[in-house]
Structures are given as C-alpha cells and as structure tokens.
C-alpha atoms as one frame of an Amber mdcrd trajectory, in Angstrom:
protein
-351.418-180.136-150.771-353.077-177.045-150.178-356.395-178.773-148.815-354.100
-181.388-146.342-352.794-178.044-145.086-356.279-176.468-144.955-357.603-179.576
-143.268-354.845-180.186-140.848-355.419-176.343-139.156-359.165-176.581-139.345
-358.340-179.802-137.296-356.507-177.677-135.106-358.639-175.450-134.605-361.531
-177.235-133.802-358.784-179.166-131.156-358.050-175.958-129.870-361.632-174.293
-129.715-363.183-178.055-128.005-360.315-177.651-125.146-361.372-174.268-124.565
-365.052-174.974-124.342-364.272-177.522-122.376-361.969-175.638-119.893-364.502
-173.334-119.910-367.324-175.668-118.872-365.100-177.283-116.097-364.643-173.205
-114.879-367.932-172.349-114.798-369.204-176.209-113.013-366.655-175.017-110.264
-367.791-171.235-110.066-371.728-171.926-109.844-370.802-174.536-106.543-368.674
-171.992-105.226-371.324-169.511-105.554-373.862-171.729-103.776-371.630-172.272
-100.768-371.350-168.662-100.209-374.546-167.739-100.840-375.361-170.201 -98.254
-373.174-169.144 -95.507-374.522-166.577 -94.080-371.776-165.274 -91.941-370.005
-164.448 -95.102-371.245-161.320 -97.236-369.994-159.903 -99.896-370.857-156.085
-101.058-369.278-156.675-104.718-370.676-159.907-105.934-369.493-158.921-109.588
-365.617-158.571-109.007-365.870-161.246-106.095-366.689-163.353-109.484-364.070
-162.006-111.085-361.185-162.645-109.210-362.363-166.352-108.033-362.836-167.126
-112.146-359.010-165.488-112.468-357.372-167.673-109.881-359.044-171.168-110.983
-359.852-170.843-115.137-357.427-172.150-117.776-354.611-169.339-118.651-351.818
-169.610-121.258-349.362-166.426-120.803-346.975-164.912-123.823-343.548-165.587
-122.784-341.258-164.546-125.023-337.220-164.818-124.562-335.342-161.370-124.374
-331.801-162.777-123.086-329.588-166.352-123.274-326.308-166.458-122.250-323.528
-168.603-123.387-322.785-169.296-119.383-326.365-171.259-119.858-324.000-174.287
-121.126-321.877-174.342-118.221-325.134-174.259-116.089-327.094-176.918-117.823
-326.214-179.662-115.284-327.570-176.838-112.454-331.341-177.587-110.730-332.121
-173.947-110.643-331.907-173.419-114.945-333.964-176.541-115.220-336.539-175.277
-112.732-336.453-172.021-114.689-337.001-173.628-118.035-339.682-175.762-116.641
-341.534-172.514-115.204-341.326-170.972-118.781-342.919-173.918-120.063-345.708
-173.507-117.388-346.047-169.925-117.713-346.535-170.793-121.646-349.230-174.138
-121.607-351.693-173.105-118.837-350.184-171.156-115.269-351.013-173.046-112.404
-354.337-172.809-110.490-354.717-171.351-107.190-356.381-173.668-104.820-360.198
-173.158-104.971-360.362-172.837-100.671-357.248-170.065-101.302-359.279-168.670
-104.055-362.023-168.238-101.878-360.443-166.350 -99.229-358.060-164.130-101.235
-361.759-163.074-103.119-363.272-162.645 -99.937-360.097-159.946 -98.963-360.162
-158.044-101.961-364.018-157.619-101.251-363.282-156.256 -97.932-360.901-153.801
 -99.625-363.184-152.646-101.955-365.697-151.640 -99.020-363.207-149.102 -97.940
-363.934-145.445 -98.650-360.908-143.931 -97.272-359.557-141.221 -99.169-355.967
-141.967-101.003-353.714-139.537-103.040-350.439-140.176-104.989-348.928-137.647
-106.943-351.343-136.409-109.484-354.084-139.177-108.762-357.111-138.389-105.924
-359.588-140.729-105.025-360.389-143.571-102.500-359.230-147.058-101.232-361.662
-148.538-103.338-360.952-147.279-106.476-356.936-147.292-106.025-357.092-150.748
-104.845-358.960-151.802-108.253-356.731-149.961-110.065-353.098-151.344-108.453
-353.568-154.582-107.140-352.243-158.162-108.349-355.359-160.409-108.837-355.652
-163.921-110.358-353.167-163.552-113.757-350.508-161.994-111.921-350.879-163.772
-108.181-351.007-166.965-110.456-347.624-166.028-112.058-346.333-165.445-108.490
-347.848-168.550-106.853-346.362-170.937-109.689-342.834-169.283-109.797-342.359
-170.050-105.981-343.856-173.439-106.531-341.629-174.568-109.264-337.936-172.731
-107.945-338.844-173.633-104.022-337.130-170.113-102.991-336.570-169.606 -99.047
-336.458-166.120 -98.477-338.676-164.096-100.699-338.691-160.398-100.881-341.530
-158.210-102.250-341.192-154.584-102.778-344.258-152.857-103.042-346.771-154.244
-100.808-349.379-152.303-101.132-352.618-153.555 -99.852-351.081-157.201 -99.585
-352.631-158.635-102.701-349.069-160.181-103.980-348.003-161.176-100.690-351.262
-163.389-100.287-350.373-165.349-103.256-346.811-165.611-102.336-347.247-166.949
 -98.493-350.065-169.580-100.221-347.835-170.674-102.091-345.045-171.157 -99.676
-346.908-172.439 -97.200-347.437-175.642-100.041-343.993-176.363-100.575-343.102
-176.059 -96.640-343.043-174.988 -93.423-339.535-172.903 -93.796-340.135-170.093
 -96.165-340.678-166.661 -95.303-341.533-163.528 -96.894-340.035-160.012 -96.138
-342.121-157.284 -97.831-341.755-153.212 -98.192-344.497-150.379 -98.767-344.289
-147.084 -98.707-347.275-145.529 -98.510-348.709-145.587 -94.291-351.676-146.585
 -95.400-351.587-149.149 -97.503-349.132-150.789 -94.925-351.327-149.828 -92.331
-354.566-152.180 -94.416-352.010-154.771 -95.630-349.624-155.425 -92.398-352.655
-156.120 -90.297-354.208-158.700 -92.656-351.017-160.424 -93.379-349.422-160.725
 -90.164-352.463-161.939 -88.573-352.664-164.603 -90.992-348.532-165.354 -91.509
-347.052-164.561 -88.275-343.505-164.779 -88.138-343.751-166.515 -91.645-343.810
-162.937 -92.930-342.049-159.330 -92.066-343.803-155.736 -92.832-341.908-153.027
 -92.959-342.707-149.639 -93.570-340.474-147.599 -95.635-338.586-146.521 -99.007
-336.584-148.744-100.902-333.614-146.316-100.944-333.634-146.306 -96.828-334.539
-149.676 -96.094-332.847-152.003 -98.284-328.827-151.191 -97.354-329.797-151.840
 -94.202-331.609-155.037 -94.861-328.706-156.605 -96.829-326.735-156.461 -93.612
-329.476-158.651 -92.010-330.203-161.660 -94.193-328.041-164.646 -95.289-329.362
-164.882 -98.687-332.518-163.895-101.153-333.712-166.689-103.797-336.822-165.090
-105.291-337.586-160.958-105.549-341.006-159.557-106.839-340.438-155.320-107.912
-343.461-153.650-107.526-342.147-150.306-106.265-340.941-147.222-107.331-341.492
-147.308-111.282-338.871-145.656-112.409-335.355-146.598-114.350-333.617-145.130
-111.586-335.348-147.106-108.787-335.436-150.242-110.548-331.651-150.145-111.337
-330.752-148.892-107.867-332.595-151.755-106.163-330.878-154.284-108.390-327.525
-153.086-107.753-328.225-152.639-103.656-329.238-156.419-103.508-326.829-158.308
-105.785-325.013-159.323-102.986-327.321-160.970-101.185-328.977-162.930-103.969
-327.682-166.421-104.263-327.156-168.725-107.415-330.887-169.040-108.914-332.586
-166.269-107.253-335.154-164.937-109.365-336.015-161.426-109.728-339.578-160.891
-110.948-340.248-156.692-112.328-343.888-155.689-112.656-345.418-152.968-115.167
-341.779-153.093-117.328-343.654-151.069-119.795-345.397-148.785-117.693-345.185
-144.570-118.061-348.687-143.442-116.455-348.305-139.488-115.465-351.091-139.818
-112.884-348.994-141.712-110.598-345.646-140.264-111.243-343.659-136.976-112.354
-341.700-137.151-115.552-340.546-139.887-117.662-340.314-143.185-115.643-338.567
-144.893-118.803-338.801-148.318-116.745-338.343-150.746-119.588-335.076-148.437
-120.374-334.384-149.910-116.405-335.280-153.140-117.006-333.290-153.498-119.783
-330.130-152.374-117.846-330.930-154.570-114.970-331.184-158.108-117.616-327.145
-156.076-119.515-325.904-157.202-115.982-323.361-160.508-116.568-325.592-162.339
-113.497-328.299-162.472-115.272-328.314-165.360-117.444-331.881-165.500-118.912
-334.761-163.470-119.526-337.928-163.760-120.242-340.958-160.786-120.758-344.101
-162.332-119.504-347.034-160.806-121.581-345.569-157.494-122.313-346.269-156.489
-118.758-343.576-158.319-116.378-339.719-159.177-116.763-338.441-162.742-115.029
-334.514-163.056-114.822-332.456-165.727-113.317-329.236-165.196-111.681-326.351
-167.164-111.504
C-alpha cells in the first residue's frame, strides 16, 4: 500500500514537473521570436531590455494563482440559477488552473509603455518616500500577474461600466480597456488618481489610445465619488487601488453601493499591505477589507494570493 501511494505521487509529480517544462519551453519558443521582431524593428528601442523581458514573460507564461475562499453565503442557493455566480465560480476556477494570457501583440505594447515609463527621471514624493518616476513606477505598478487577474475577470463577468480607483501611471487601466475592447465595442472605463502627476503620464497615454472608451479624472476618492454616483446608471466591475487605508476602503464601499448592480464585482489590491514609507500610521487595510466582505451584499469572497480580495455582490 505504502509503495502504490509512493508510486502514484511520484507519478504525479513527474506529470506535474513535464507540464511545467513544457509550459516553460512553449514560453520561452514565444519570447526568443518576440525578441527577434523587436530587435529587428528599428523604430522601436527599448532602454530596459531586462524588465521589457520581464513583463512580456508575465503576461504570456503559464500562472496558477492561490485562491482561497474567505466568505459563502446561504443567499448563494437562492442565486444558483443566476449567470453572474456561475461566471464568478468559473473565474475562481480560472484564477486557480492557469489565469488567462494576455494577447502576445497586447503584450508587446503594454511592455513597450512600461519601458517608456521607466525612462522617466522626474522626481516623485509621497509621504515619507523620495525618489523618481522610474523607481516609483517599478515599485507601484500592476504588471503581468496582476493585469492578468484584471484582464480575465472582465473577460469572464462581461462588466459594462468599470471603475478603477487608483490610476496611477495607467498600468491597470491598460489591461482593463484590452480586455474590454475583446468582449465588445460598449464597455467603458472611468478611472481616478490622485496624484497630478501620475494623471498627468497616465491620462495622456490612455486617452490617446481609448478615447471616449475611457474617462480620467483627477481627484480624491472622498471628493469625487458622491458626485460620480449621481452621474452613472450602474457599476458591474470595481478595481481599489487607492487610498490604503481601513477607513478609505470602507468609505468607498459604502459611497458606491448604490450604484453597483446585481454581480458587480469589487476587486481590493494590497489587502495585506501596512508599508510606513507610503503612509502615516496604521493603515490596518485587511481590518477594511474584512468589514467591506461583513456587508449582507456581498455573497462570496475569495483572497487571491494573499495580496488581493474579489467579492461579488448581489
């Protein structure tokens, strides 16, 4: 008995170790053509070669995520028979078996704008952190794991009106509008930043590329989102990436709950995240996620590799 066993997970193992060699093979095939083109075209250059790499390898290799379950309701059974839990469901499974890939042509060009970023010297400050564009930029922005969460959420629940807070230099957004623009011609993104800067570098970029597909707006949650309530129908799919705090995160909950229909999906980045650099006192954000998933809306949870916090609303 005890050699079946030992047989059967050496068996599994080796399954397991083959795929990934394989996966990995497939990867690097696709990143040495990719390489080629560019080095080819000679009206594209790019200063960082290394993280260039990086971020094209993070939006197209094979990536299983830790999703573990933090809340199920018993409304779940009167929902069963509703689209928007089965979408949600089949989204977990994704997250869980291999995230989708970004398009290798999207890859491309989202690698290409992060390069451009990191070519920026300009100085930045925030709270008790100096430095420059460059080095904030590396240090803040959404790149292949966590576009690729955002890219296959939007693809699998088909939301309409998307909200990001927390643009910063448009990293997120890029993933989100490539991925809308996939399943339509009708979605649209409305996203917030509060630093003039970063909106400055990010609103350029993105409403170049987007048009009136997407809407920048400068400003902090607390002024801007009462006001944007009163302007929009309905919101299907949120992603938080502002003002980490309890307070903030709980506050911007509770402002939009009214405008976020059956099956909206409200995505929370950093749910762990206490760094005194950026911030003054205790941010205690997971204490403000958990609130936010207490709410009687929210009918499942999920924690997405101790890092982000998914929640479906009925």
């Amino acid at each position: 008995m005890k050699i079946s066993i030992k047989n059967a997970l050496d068996q599994s193992f080796e399954t397991l170790y083959n795929r990934y060699l394989r996966d990995k093979r497939n990867t690097d095939i696709v990143m040495s053509q990719a390489l080629k083109e560019l080095e080819n075209n000679h009206h594209q250059q790019v200063g960082f070669p290394s993280a260039y790499v990086e971020v094209l390898r993070s939006c197209i290799e094979t990536k299983r995520l830790q999703v573990k379950t933090i809340k199920k309701t018993g409304s779940l059974k009167k929902s069963i028979d509703k689209i928007y839990l089965k979408q949600f469901l089949t989204l977990i499974n994704v997250l869980r078996q291999n995230v989708l890939p970004i398009e290798i042509n999207t890859a491309k060009e989202i690698a290409l704008i992060a390069d451009s970023f990191r070519s920026t010297s300009k100085t930045y400050q925030e709270s008790n952190w100096v430095g420059d564009v460059h080095t904030h930029f590396q240090n803040s922005s959404s790149f292949g794991e966590k576009g690729r969460i955002l890219n296959t959420a939007i693809r699998i629940m088909l939301p309409q009106q998307c909200l990001e807070l927390g643009t910063a230099y448009g990293m997120s957004a890029l993933f989100i509008m490539e991925a809308l623009k996939s399943i339509g011609d009708l979605g649209q993104l409305i996203t917030v930043e509060g630093g003039e800067l970063q909106y400055n570098l990010s609103s350029k970029i993105l409403q170049e590329k987007y048009g009136d597909r997407i809407n920048c707006h400068l400003g902090m949650t607390q002024d801007l989102l009462p006001e944007l309530v009163k302007s929009v129908a309905k919101i299907d799919f949120i992603f938080h990436d502002a003002g980490h705090r309890k307070e903030n995160y709980i506050r911007d909950f509770n402002t939009l709950l009214p405008v976020l229909k059956p099956g909206s999906v409200f995505l929370i980045d950093d749910i762990y995240w206490e760094d005194t650099l950026f911030s003054f006192g205790e941010a205690r954000c997971y204490e403000g996620w958990t609130e936010i998933i207490n709410h009687p809306r929210v009918i499942y949870a999920v924690e997405i590799n101790k890092d982000l916090g998914m929640a479906l609303i009925d």
